[in-house]
PDB file of N, CA and C in Angstrom:
ATOM      1  N   MET T   1       1.133  -0.963  -0.368  1.00 54.00           N
ATOM      2  CA  MET T   1       0.302   0.264   0.009  1.00 54.00           C
ATOM      3  C   MET T   1       0.683   1.137   0.166  1.00 54.00           C
ATOM      4  N   LYS T   2       0.629   2.077  -0.779  1.00 77.00           N
ATOM      5  CA  LYS T   2       1.467   3.150  -0.885  1.00 77.00           C
ATOM      6  C   LYS T   2       0.077   4.403  -0.751  1.00 77.00           C
ATOM      7  N   TYR T   3       0.155   4.975   0.185  1.00 83.00           N
ATOM      8  CA  TYR T   3      -1.057   6.103  -0.275  1.00 83.00           C
ATOM      9  C   TYR T   3      -0.665   7.376   0.803  1.00 83.00           C
ATOM     10  N   GLY T   4       0.798   7.048   1.193  1.00 90.00           N
ATOM     11  CA  GLY T   4       1.718   8.455   1.838  1.00 90.00           C
ATOM     12  C   GLY T   4       0.982   9.222   2.585  1.00 90.00           C
ATOM     13  N   VAL T   5      -0.265   8.174   3.242  1.00 91.00           N
ATOM     14  CA  VAL T   5      -0.495   8.320   4.257  1.00 91.00           C
ATOM     15  C   VAL T   5       0.393   7.800   5.849  1.00 91.00           C
ATOM     16  N   SER T   6      -0.296   8.310   7.002  1.00 90.00           N
ATOM     17  CA  SER T   6       0.650   7.936   8.425  1.00 90.00           C
ATOM     18  C   SER T   6       0.029   6.741   8.793  1.00 90.00           C
ATOM     19  N   MET T   7       0.774   5.887   9.455  1.00 90.00           N
ATOM     20  CA  MET T   7      -0.110   4.348  10.026  1.00 90.00           C
ATOM     21  C   MET T   7      -0.971   4.657  10.696  1.00 90.00           C
ATOM     22  N   THR T   8      -1.600   5.464  11.531  1.00 88.00           N
ATOM     23  CA  THR T   8      -2.527   6.408  11.882  1.00 88.00           C
ATOM     24  C   THR T   8      -3.457   5.991  11.165  1.00 88.00           C
ATOM     25  N   GLU T   9      -3.475   6.926   9.784  1.00 92.00           N
ATOM     26  CA  GLU T   9      -4.794   7.033   9.497  1.00 92.00           C
ATOM     27  C   GLU T   9      -5.187   5.129   8.343  1.00 92.00           C
ATOM     28  N   VAL T  10      -4.032   4.800   8.246  1.00 93.00           N
ATOM     29  CA  VAL T  10      -4.348   3.747   7.438  1.00 93.00           C
ATOM     30  C   VAL T  10      -4.973   2.748   8.632  1.00 93.00           C
ATOM     31  N   SER T  11      -4.320   2.646   9.556  1.00 91.00           N
ATOM     32  CA  SER T  11      -5.154   1.538  11.235  1.00 91.00           C
ATOM     33  C   SER T  11      -6.627   2.236  10.863  1.00 91.00           C
ATOM     34  N   LEU T  12      -6.441   3.564  11.414  1.00 92.00           N
ATOM     35  CA  LEU T  12      -8.262   4.216  11.717  1.00 92.00           C
ATOM     36  C   LEU T  12      -9.167   3.559  10.383  1.00 92.00           C
ATOM     37  N   ALA T  13      -8.313   4.192   8.795  1.00 94.00           N
ATOM     38  CA  ALA T  13      -9.635   3.559   7.845  1.00 94.00           C
ATOM     39  C   ALA T  13      -9.841   1.973   7.826  1.00 94.00           C
ATOM     40  N   TRP T  14      -9.017   1.390   8.150  1.00 94.00           N
ATOM     41  CA  TRP T  14      -8.948  -0.244   8.448  1.00 94.00           C
ATOM     42  C   TRP T  14     -10.265  -0.508   9.126  1.00 94.00           C
ATOM     43  N   LEU T  15     -10.228   0.253  10.805  1.00 93.00           N
ATOM     44  CA  LEU T  15     -11.277   0.029  11.298  1.00 93.00           C
ATOM     45  C   LEU T  15     -12.145   0.589  11.156  1.00 93.00           C
ATOM     46  N   LEU T  16     -12.678   1.292  10.737  1.00 92.00           N
ATOM     47  CA  LEU T  16     -13.866   1.815   9.785  1.00 92.00           C
ATOM     48  C   LEU T  16     -14.653   1.133   8.600  1.00 92.00           C
ATOM     49  N   THR T  17     -13.328   0.309   8.337  1.00 92.00           N
ATOM     50  CA  THR T  17     -14.285  -1.197   7.471  1.00 92.00           C
ATOM     51  C   THR T  17     -15.105  -1.851   8.107  1.00 92.00           C
ATOM     52  N   LYS T  18     -14.516  -2.241   9.804  1.00 91.00           N
ATOM     53  CA  LYS T  18     -15.261  -3.140  10.858  1.00 91.00           C
ATOM     54  C   LYS T  18     -16.582  -2.597  11.258  1.00 91.00           C
ATOM     55  N   VAL T  19     -16.011  -0.886  11.750  1.00 88.00           N
ATOM     56  CA  VAL T  19     -17.323  -0.875  12.926  1.00 88.00           C
ATOM     57  C   VAL T  19     -17.875   0.252  12.287  1.00 88.00           C
ATOM     58  N   THR T  20     -18.750   1.088  13.116  1.00 84.00           N
ATOM     59  CA  THR T  20     -19.115   2.547  12.342  1.00 84.00           C
ATOM     60  C   THR T  20     -18.804   3.421  13.345  1.00 84.00           C
ATOM     61  N   SER T  21     -18.566   3.308  14.656  1.00 83.00           N
ATOM     62  CA  SER T  21     -17.800   4.472  15.206  1.00 83.00           C
ATOM     63  C   SER T  21     -16.725   4.356  16.008  1.00 83.00           C
ATOM     64  N   PRO T  22     -15.256   3.743  15.319  1.00 82.00           N
ATOM     65  CA  PRO T  22     -14.462   3.736  16.131  1.00 82.00           C
ATOM     66  C   PRO T  22     -14.156   5.324  17.246  1.00 82.00           C
ATOM     67  N   ILE T  23     -14.094   4.422  18.491  1.00 84.00           N
ATOM     68  CA  ILE T  23     -13.589   5.717  19.489  1.00 84.00           C
ATOM     69  C   ILE T  23     -12.148   5.785  19.495  1.00 84.00           C
ATOM     70  N   VAL T  24     -11.992   7.043  19.753  1.00 83.00           N
ATOM     71  CA  VAL T  24     -10.241   7.825  19.233  1.00 83.00           C
ATOM     72  C   VAL T  24     -10.087   8.631  20.190  1.00 83.00           C
ATOM     73  N   GLY T  25      -8.771   8.238  21.004  1.00 84.00           N
ATOM     74  CA  GLY T  25      -8.310   9.216  21.983  1.00 84.00           C
ATOM     75  C   GLY T  25      -7.284  10.025  21.358  1.00 84.00           C
ATOM     76  N   ALA T  26      -7.719  11.235  21.834  1.00 87.00           N
ATOM     77  CA  ALA T  26      -6.677  12.058  20.721  1.00 87.00           C
ATOM     78  C   ALA T  26      -6.151  13.589  22.183  1.00 87.00           C
ATOM     79  N   THR T  27      -4.941  13.322  22.506  1.00 92.00           N
ATOM     80  CA  THR T  27      -3.869  14.651  23.345  1.00 92.00           C
ATOM     81  C   THR T  27      -3.487  15.134  22.341  1.00 92.00           C
ATOM     82  N   LYS T  28      -3.150  15.165  21.475  1.00 92.00           N
ATOM     83  CA  LYS T  28      -2.836  16.149  19.925  1.00 92.00           C
ATOM     84  C   LYS T  28      -3.109  16.947  19.428  1.00 92.00           C
ATOM     85  N   MET T  29      -3.011  17.292  18.608  1.00 92.00           N
ATOM     86  CA  MET T  29      -3.492  17.745  17.438  1.00 92.00           C
ATOM     87  C   MET T  29      -3.292  17.440  16.232  1.00 92.00           C
ATOM     88  N   HIS T  30      -2.598  16.165  16.245  1.00 89.00           N
ATOM     89  CA  HIS T  30      -2.212  15.599  15.406  1.00 89.00           C
ATOM     90  C   HIS T  30      -2.962  14.293  15.008  1.00 89.00           C
ATOM     91  N   HIS T  31      -3.564  14.033  16.130  1.00 88.00           N
ATOM     92  CA  HIS T  31      -4.031  12.828  16.330  1.00 88.00           C
ATOM     93  C   HIS T  31      -5.668  13.248  15.491  1.00 88.00           C
ATOM     94  N   VAL T  32      -6.023  13.819  16.333  1.00 90.00           N
ATOM     95  CA  VAL T  32      -7.020  14.602  15.457  1.00 90.00           C
ATOM     96  C   VAL T  32      -7.275  14.813  14.661  1.00 90.00           C
ATOM     97  N   GLU T  33      -6.450  15.497  13.799  1.00 91.00           N
ATOM     98  CA  GLU T  33      -6.027  15.404  12.037  1.00 91.00           C
ATOM     99  C   GLU T  33      -6.089  14.016  11.567  1.00 91.00           C
ATOM    100  N   GLY T  34      -5.040  13.268  12.133  1.00 89.00           N
ATOM    101  CA  GLY T  34      -5.066  11.514  11.624  1.00 89.00           C
ATOM    102  C   GLY T  34      -7.116  11.094  11.555  1.00 89.00           C
ATOM    103  N   ALA T  35      -7.479  10.932  12.655  1.00 91.00           N
ATOM    104  CA  ALA T  35      -8.412  10.444  12.645  1.00 91.00           C
ATOM    105  C   ALA T  35      -9.877  11.129  11.861  1.00 91.00           C
ATOM    106  N   VAL T  36      -9.505  12.415  11.224  1.00 91.00           N
ATOM    107  CA  VAL T  36     -10.454  13.133  10.722  1.00 91.00           C
ATOM    108  C   VAL T  36     -10.134  12.338   8.873  1.00 91.00           C
ATOM    109  N   ASN T  37      -8.871  12.389   8.744  1.00 91.00           N
ATOM    110  CA  ASN T  37      -7.888  11.801   7.657  1.00 91.00           C
ATOM    111  C   ASN T  37      -8.133  10.594   7.043  1.00 91.00           C
ATOM    112  N   SER T  38      -8.224  10.019   8.117  1.00 92.00           N
ATOM    113  CA  SER T  38      -8.583   8.285   7.788  1.00 92.00           C
ATOM    114  C   SER T  38      -9.991   8.482   7.002  1.00 92.00           C
ATOM    115  N   VAL T  39     -10.981   8.792   7.302  1.00 91.00           N
ATOM    116  CA  VAL T  39     -12.158   9.013   6.822  1.00 91.00           C
ATOM    117  C   VAL T  39     -12.244   9.077   5.616  1.00 91.00           C
ATOM    118  N   ASP T  40     -11.419   9.787   4.619  1.00 92.00           N
ATOM    119  CA  ASP T  40     -11.778   9.859   3.073  1.00 92.00           C
ATOM    120  C   ASP T  40     -11.040   8.678   2.713  1.00 92.00           C
ATOM    121  N   LEU T  41     -10.469   7.808   3.375  1.00 94.00           N
ATOM    122  CA  LEU T  41      -9.218   6.873   3.227  1.00 94.00           C
ATOM    123  C   LEU T  41      -9.792   5.690   2.882  1.00 94.00           C
ATOM    124  N   LYS T  42     -10.032   5.151   1.555  1.00 93.00           N
ATOM    125  CA  LYS T  42     -10.759   4.448   1.203  1.00 93.00           C
ATOM    126  C   LYS T  42     -10.108   2.836   0.892  1.00 93.00           C
ATOM    127  N   LEU T  43      -9.775   1.904   1.671  1.00 93.00           N
ATOM    128  CA  LEU T  43      -8.305   0.659   1.423  1.00 93.00           C
ATOM    129  C   LEU T  43      -8.812   0.052   0.190  1.00 93.00           C
ATOM    130  N   SER T  44      -8.547  -0.430  -0.572  1.00 94.00           N
ATOM    131  CA  SER T  44      -9.001  -1.665  -1.902  1.00 94.00           C
ATOM    132  C   SER T  44      -9.389  -2.580  -0.745  1.00 94.00           C
ATOM    133  N   SER T  45     -10.113  -3.891  -1.004  1.00 94.00           N
ATOM    134  CA  SER T  45     -10.391  -5.314  -0.324  1.00 94.00           C
ATOM    135  C   SER T  45      -8.753  -5.971  -0.892  1.00 94.00           C
ATOM    136  N   ASP T  46      -7.879  -6.088  -1.235  1.00 94.00           N
ATOM    137  CA  ASP T  46      -6.270  -6.500  -1.547  1.00 94.00           C
ATOM    138  C   ASP T  46      -5.363  -5.469  -0.228  1.00 94.00           C
ATOM    139  N   ASP T  47      -5.845  -4.637   0.090  1.00 94.00           N
ATOM    140  CA  ASP T  47      -5.444  -3.609   1.392  1.00 94.00           C
ATOM    141  C   ASP T  47      -5.689  -4.575   2.424  1.00 94.00           C
ATOM    142  N   ILE T  48      -7.129  -4.529   2.707  1.00 94.00           N
ATOM    143  CA  ILE T  48      -7.488  -5.552   3.828  1.00 94.00           C
ATOM    144  C   ILE T  48      -6.986  -6.723   4.072  1.00 94.00           C
ATOM    145  N   ALA T  49      -6.864  -7.010   2.861  1.00 94.00           N
ATOM    146  CA  ALA T  49      -6.168  -8.831   3.309  1.00 94.00           C
ATOM    147  C   ALA T  49      -5.067  -8.539   3.663  1.00 94.00           C
ATOM    148  N   TYR T  50      -4.016  -7.932   2.977  1.00 93.00           N
ATOM    149  CA  TYR T  50      -3.116  -7.622   3.500  1.00 93.00           C
ATOM    150  C   TYR T  50      -2.613  -7.577   4.726  1.00 93.00           C
ATOM    151  N   LEU T  51      -3.864  -6.129   5.336  1.00 92.00           N
ATOM    152  CA  LEU T  51      -3.325  -5.731   6.901  1.00 92.00           C
ATOM    153  C   LEU T  51      -3.602  -7.026   7.536  1.00 92.00           C
ATOM    154  N   GLU T  52      -4.624  -8.311   7.164  1.00 93.00           N
ATOM    155  CA  GLU T  52      -5.296  -9.101   8.438  1.00 93.00           C
ATOM    156  C   GLU T  52      -4.881 -10.228   8.164  1.00 93.00           C
ATOM    157  N   GLU T  53      -3.748 -10.600   6.965  1.00 91.00           N
ATOM    158  CA  GLU T  53      -3.226 -11.189   6.803  1.00 91.00           C
ATOM    159  C   GLU T  53      -2.134 -12.299   7.992  1.00 91.00           C
ATOM    160  N   PRO T  54      -1.403 -11.150   8.833  1.00 90.00           N
ATOM    161  CA  PRO T  54      -0.771 -12.010   9.717  1.00 90.00           C
ATOM    162  C   PRO T  54      -1.787 -12.318  11.172  1.00 90.00           C
ATOM    163  N   TYR T  55      -3.108 -11.709  11.365  1.00 87.00           N
ATOM    164  CA  TYR T  55      -3.868 -12.029  12.392  1.00 87.00           C
ATOM    165  C   TYR T  55      -3.933 -13.634  12.660  1.00 87.00           C
ATOM    166  N   VAL T  56      -3.961 -13.726  14.118  1.00 87.00           N
ATOM    167  CA  VAL T  56      -4.494 -15.402  14.405  1.00 87.00           C
ATOM    168  C   VAL T  56      -5.197 -15.243  15.527  1.00 87.00           C
ATOM    169  N   ALA T  57      -6.120 -15.558  15.410  1.00 83.00           N
ATOM    170  CA  ALA T  57      -7.144 -15.664  16.144  1.00 83.00           C
ATOM    171  C   ALA T  57      -6.765 -16.601  17.176  1.00 83.00           C
ATOM    172  N   HIS T  58      -6.640 -16.573  18.875  1.00 82.00           N
ATOM    173  CA  HIS T  58      -6.481 -16.491  20.125  1.00 82.00           C
ATOM    174  C   HIS T  58      -8.071 -17.034  20.744  1.00 82.00           C
ATOM    175  N   ASP T  59      -8.175 -18.109  21.626  1.00 80.00           N
ATOM    176  CA  ASP T  59      -9.000 -18.427  22.562  1.00 80.00           C
ATOM    177  C   ASP T  59      -8.925 -17.253  23.895  1.00 80.00           C
ATOM    178  N   LEU T  60     -10.054 -16.947  23.901  1.00 76.00           N
ATOM    179  CA  LEU T  60      -9.713 -15.197  25.060  1.00 76.00           C
ATOM    180  C   LEU T  60     -10.018 -15.951  26.754  1.00 76.00           C
ATOM    181  N   VAL T  61      -9.451 -15.686  27.538  1.00 78.00           N
ATOM    182  CA  VAL T  61      -9.155 -15.810  28.797  1.00 78.00           C
ATOM    183  C   VAL T  61      -9.554 -14.695  29.087  1.00 78.00           C
ATOM    184  N   GLY T  62      -9.869 -15.553  30.858  1.00 75.00           N
ATOM    185  CA  GLY T  62      -9.907 -14.451  32.216  1.00 75.00           C
ATOM    186  C   GLY T  62     -11.549 -14.117  31.467  1.00 75.00           C
ATOM    187  N   VAL T  63     -11.516 -12.435  32.453  1.00 72.00           N
ATOM    188  CA  VAL T  63     -12.522 -11.970  31.896  1.00 72.00           C
ATOM    189  C   VAL T  63     -13.677 -12.180  30.615  1.00 72.00           C
ATOM    190  N   MET T  64     -12.739 -11.915  29.887  1.00 72.00           N
ATOM    191  CA  MET T  64     -13.207 -11.526  28.254  1.00 72.00           C
ATOM    192  C   MET T  64     -13.197 -13.299  28.207  1.00 72.00           C
ATOM    193  N   ALA T  65     -13.686 -13.887  28.395  1.00 71.00           N
ATOM    194  CA  ALA T  65     -13.713 -15.128  28.329  1.00 71.00           C
ATOM    195  C   ALA T  65     -15.338 -15.112  28.311  1.00 71.00           C
ATOM    196  N   ASP T  66     -15.881 -14.226  29.310  1.00 68.00           N
ATOM    197  CA  ASP T  66     -17.306 -14.789  29.294  1.00 68.00           C
ATOM    198  C   ASP T  66     -18.308 -13.967  28.210  1.00 68.00           C
ATOM    199  N   ASN T  67     -17.194 -13.512  26.779  1.00 61.00           N
ATOM    200  CA  ASN T  67     -18.064 -12.824  25.754  1.00 61.00           C
ATOM    201  C   ASN T  67     -18.657 -14.436  25.037  1.00 61.00           C
ATOM    202  N   LYS T  68     -18.016 -14.838  25.117  1.00 61.00           N
ATOM    203  CA  LYS T  68     -18.125 -16.298  24.311  1.00 61.00           C
ATOM    204  C   LYS T  68     -19.990 -16.552  24.722  1.00 61.00           C
ATOM    205  N   LEU T  69     -20.642 -16.987  23.575  1.00 60.00           N
ATOM    206  CA  LEU T  69     -22.230 -17.399  24.015  1.00 60.00           C
ATOM    207  C   LEU T  69     -21.895 -19.427  24.630  1.00 60.00           C
ATOM    208  N   SER T  70     -20.724 -19.720  24.518  1.00 60.00           N
ATOM    209  CA  SER T  70     -21.384 -20.952  25.533  1.00 60.00           C
ATOM    210  C   SER T  70     -20.863 -20.935  26.808  1.00 60.00           C
ATOM    211  N   ALA T  71     -20.378 -20.057  27.629  1.00 51.00           N
ATOM    212  CA  ALA T  71     -19.668 -19.966  28.654  1.00 51.00           C
ATOM    213  C   ALA T  71     -21.159 -19.754  29.474  1.00 51.00           C
ATOM    214  N   THR T  72     -20.966 -20.827  30.467  1.00 58.00           N
ATOM    215  CA  THR T  72     -22.362 -20.745  31.353  1.00 58.00           C
ATOM    216  C   THR T  72     -21.917 -20.177  32.851  1.00 58.00           C
ATOM    217  N   ASP T  73     -22.723 -19.799  33.753  1.00 56.00           N
ATOM    218  CA  ASP T  73     -22.529 -19.088  34.817  1.00 56.00           C
ATOM    219  C   ASP T  73     -21.007 -19.727  35.299  1.00 56.00           C
ATOM    220  N   ASN T  74     -21.194 -21.147  35.587  1.00 58.00           N
ATOM    221  CA  ASN T  74     -20.349 -21.223  36.551  1.00 58.00           C
ATOM    222  C   ASN T  74     -19.248 -21.506  35.449  1.00 58.00           C
ATOM    223  N   GLU T  75     -18.630 -21.111  34.433  1.00 56.00           N
ATOM    224  CA  GLU T  75     -17.503 -21.111  33.780  1.00 56.00           C
ATOM    225  C   GLU T  75     -17.172 -20.056  33.823  1.00 56.00           C
ATOM    226  N   LYS T  76     -17.862 -19.068  34.420  1.00 55.00           N
ATOM    227  CA  LYS T  76     -17.529 -17.563  34.152  1.00 55.00           C
ATOM    228  C   LYS T  76     -16.515 -17.169  35.732  1.00 55.00           C
ATOM    229  N   VAL T  77     -15.612 -16.207  35.073  1.00 52.00           N
ATOM    230  CA  VAL T  77     -14.328 -15.924  36.271  1.00 52.00           C
ATOM    231  C   VAL T  77     -15.066 -15.274  37.419  1.00 52.00           C
ATOM    232  N   TRP T  78     -15.524 -13.998  36.694  1.00 54.00           N
ATOM    233  CA  TRP T  78     -16.523 -13.224  37.718  1.00 54.00           C
ATOM    234  C   TRP T  78     -17.121 -13.827  38.754  1.00 54.00           C
ATOM    235  N   ALA T  79     -17.782 -14.739  38.337  1.00 50.00           N
ATOM    236  CA  ALA T  79     -18.972 -15.800  39.149  1.00 50.00           C
ATOM    237  C   ALA T  79     -18.623 -16.581  40.521  1.00 50.00           C
ATOM    238  N   LYS T  80     -17.166 -17.003  40.393  1.00 51.00           N
ATOM    239  CA  LYS T  80     -16.556 -17.581  41.011  1.00 51.00           C
ATOM    240  C   LYS T  80     -15.874 -17.085  42.327  1.00 51.00           C
ATOM    241  N   HIS T  81     -15.990 -15.284  42.190  1.00 51.00           N
ATOM    242  CA  HIS T  81     -15.435 -14.397  43.224  1.00 51.00           C
ATOM    243  C   HIS T  81     -16.253 -13.662  43.753  1.00 51.00           C
ATOM    244  N   THR T  82     -17.843 -13.648  43.074  1.00 51.00           N
ATOM    245  CA  THR T  82     -18.717 -12.989  43.255  1.00 51.00           C
ATOM    246  C   THR T  82     -19.592 -13.326  43.996  1.00 51.00           C
ATOM    247  N   LYS T  83     -19.927 -15.043  44.069  1.00 50.00           N
ATOM    248  CA  LYS T  83     -21.305 -15.375  44.677  1.00 50.00           C
ATOM    249  C   LYS T  83     -21.288 -15.675  46.110  1.00 50.00           C
ATOM    250  N   ASN T  84     -19.871 -15.533  47.031  1.00 52.00           N
ATOM    251  CA  ASN T  84     -19.548 -15.634  48.299  1.00 52.00           C
ATOM    252  C   ASN T  84     -19.900 -14.477  48.916  1.00 52.00           C
ATOM    253  N   ARG T  85     -19.824 -13.533  48.343  1.00 51.00           N
ATOM    254  CA  ARG T  85     -19.973 -12.161  48.750  1.00 51.00           C
ATOM    255  C   ARG T  85     -21.151 -11.683  48.503  1.00 51.00           C
ATOM    256  N   ILE T  86     -22.036 -12.347  48.349  1.00 52.00           N
ATOM    257  CA  ILE T  86     -23.548 -11.059  48.344  1.00 52.00           C
ATOM    258  C   ILE T  86     -24.153 -11.551  49.399  1.00 52.00           C
TER     259      ILE T  86
END
């Protein structure tokens, strides 16, 4: 990919292909500018495939494992720690 833009703009443009409204934290003006510019950057399907190629999915652990539909109350990490406190 050769768009002549920052990695921030590319990453946010990619994220915009996945979600409608990403939450962006900004402490400097160039953070805001990068976020605004990413809206106009349109990545090709080849670009998206290139960015996603190295990703390897892994099982969620800990509290995040609760996001699985298959998790029962007994499997939830937080349930083990809070049942006796109520």
